[in-house]
XYZ file of C-alpha atoms in Angstrom:
146
model
C -15.386 13.810 2.246
C -13.163 12.136 -0.337
C -14.323 9.372 -2.389
C -12.876 6.411 -4.596
C -9.376 6.723 -2.653
C -7.231 4.325 -4.801
C -3.563 3.244 -3.865
C -2.216 3.336 -7.409
C 1.259 2.214 -7.521
C 4.563 2.273 -5.088
C 7.687 3.862 -6.878
C 10.896 2.619 -5.379
C 9.282 0.162 -3.411
C 11.322 -0.985 -0.259
C 14.177 1.541 -0.863
C 14.624 4.585 1.464
C 12.926 6.982 -0.844
C 9.800 4.886 -1.110
C 6.811 6.874 -2.741
C 3.159 5.700 -2.819
C 0.906 7.695 -5.745
C -2.931 7.798 -5.037
C -5.660 9.269 -6.393
C -9.194 10.261 -5.073
C -12.301 12.030 -6.351
C -13.874 15.265 -4.281
C -16.775 17.428 -5.597
C -16.581 15.774 -9.094
C -12.977 16.514 -9.407
C -10.244 13.549 -9.643
C -7.115 14.634 -7.690
C -3.723 12.699 -7.890
C -0.273 13.185 -5.653
C 2.570 11.209 -3.968
C 2.663 10.242 -0.327
C 6.227 10.159 1.304
C 7.150 10.365 4.646
C 4.065 11.945 6.164
C 3.574 14.397 3.382
C 1.758 15.071 0.028
C 3.063 16.140 -3.211
C 0.310 16.830 -5.506
C -0.125 16.617 -9.382
C -1.920 19.420 -11.371
C -4.650 20.439 -10.744
C -3.996 21.358 -7.037
C -7.009 20.571 -4.754
C -6.820 24.560 -3.439
C -7.392 25.408 -7.446
C -10.356 23.737 -7.685
C -12.369 23.053 -4.388
C -14.908 25.532 -2.851
C -16.011 25.670 0.780
C -13.119 23.559 1.969
C -9.722 24.607 2.980
C -6.878 23.018 1.218
C -5.216 21.660 4.642
C -8.683 19.779 5.603
C -8.589 17.866 2.098
C -4.987 16.962 2.975
C -5.910 16.137 6.572
C -8.595 13.622 5.021
C -6.166 12.361 2.555
C -3.409 11.384 5.281
C -6.085 10.171 7.422
C -7.220 7.842 4.686
C -3.708 6.646 3.706
C -2.909 5.804 7.469
C -6.158 3.775 7.588
C -5.810 2.077 4.088
C -1.882 2.006 4.020
C -0.883 1.842 7.556
C 0.564 -1.915 7.388
C 1.646 -1.338 3.721
C 4.103 1.466 4.673
C 5.444 -0.399 7.508
C 6.549 -3.032 5.142
C 10.359 -2.404 4.337
C 12.466 -4.270 1.657
C 9.339 -6.038 0.025
C 10.850 -8.612 -2.367
C 9.030 -11.027 -4.832
C 10.424 -14.022 -6.634
C 8.593 -16.120 -9.179
C 9.219 -19.982 -8.573
C 8.776 -22.652 -11.377
C 7.367 -19.617 -13.684
C 5.392 -20.650 -16.638
C 4.415 -24.274 -14.964
C 1.344 -25.059 -13.501
C 2.487 -25.166 -10.249
C 3.949 -21.673 -10.391
C 4.199 -19.939 -6.945
C 5.176 -16.095 -5.902
C 7.346 -15.959 -3.179
C 7.950 -12.813 -1.221
C 9.673 -11.445 1.996
C 9.358 -8.386 3.772
C 10.679 -6.701 7.083
C 8.458 -5.430 9.455
C 8.835 -4.571 13.195
C 12.639 -5.909 13.359
C 11.326 -9.310 11.875
C 11.507 -10.732 8.366
C 8.303 -12.525 7.226
C 8.050 -14.869 4.076
C 5.348 -16.763 2.295
C 3.963 -17.805 -0.802
C 0.928 -16.500 -2.941
C -0.708 -19.468 -5.018
C -4.295 -19.791 -6.074
C -5.565 -16.782 -4.621
C -4.043 -18.032 -1.165
C -1.117 -16.933 1.104
C 0.705 -19.330 3.003
C 3.190 -18.137 5.492
C 6.423 -19.438 6.669
C 7.526 -19.005 10.283
C 7.089 -16.603 12.056
C 3.491 -15.954 11.023
C 1.975 -12.304 11.106
C -0.331 -13.565 13.652
C 2.491 -13.558 15.871
C 2.727 -9.731 15.857
C 1.500 -7.654 18.554
C -1.865 -7.155 18.939
C -2.350 -3.593 17.348
C -1.212 -5.346 14.166
C -4.007 -7.708 12.949
C -2.805 -10.770 10.481
C -5.720 -9.923 8.121
C -4.458 -6.319 7.757
C -0.759 -7.763 6.767
C -2.246 -10.039 4.444
C -4.475 -7.176 2.787
C -1.375 -5.152 2.455
C 0.532 -8.077 1.077
C -2.075 -8.672 -1.628
C -1.508 -4.665 -2.500
C 2.069 -5.220 -3.074
C 1.542 -8.439 -5.037
C -1.065 -6.512 -7.187
C 0.863 -5.969 -10.311
C 1.942 -9.581 -10.454
C -0.970 -11.448 -9.731
C -3.652 -9.575 -11.959
């Protein structure tokens, strides 16, 4: 139904009023919006103005499902913090930390690899896969590593 879904940026990351900006294509139109606390606020044009043959709530349900699939772990991360260590030197490292499921996780990012401190996300409950956590961390680090 929706195509080219993209997480664009996180606004107020780690704060209670965290907002996620996203975009996607549908019927040759591009739509954008903000996601916060399970609700979508659309930018103009709103889907109901341009989309035919599909009810607006069907589009919104598809977008919410996509957000849950793509950003589920990403949204669960609280207080994501980033610090550059040895900035400007060949051995520069990005250190990060975040809270999730009442635990604090920390790690380093260098040369395209994540190294975890203890506890590692692999120790999380089975329903949360460590690969999904690493993918979410890479999304959060996106602006710092590109």
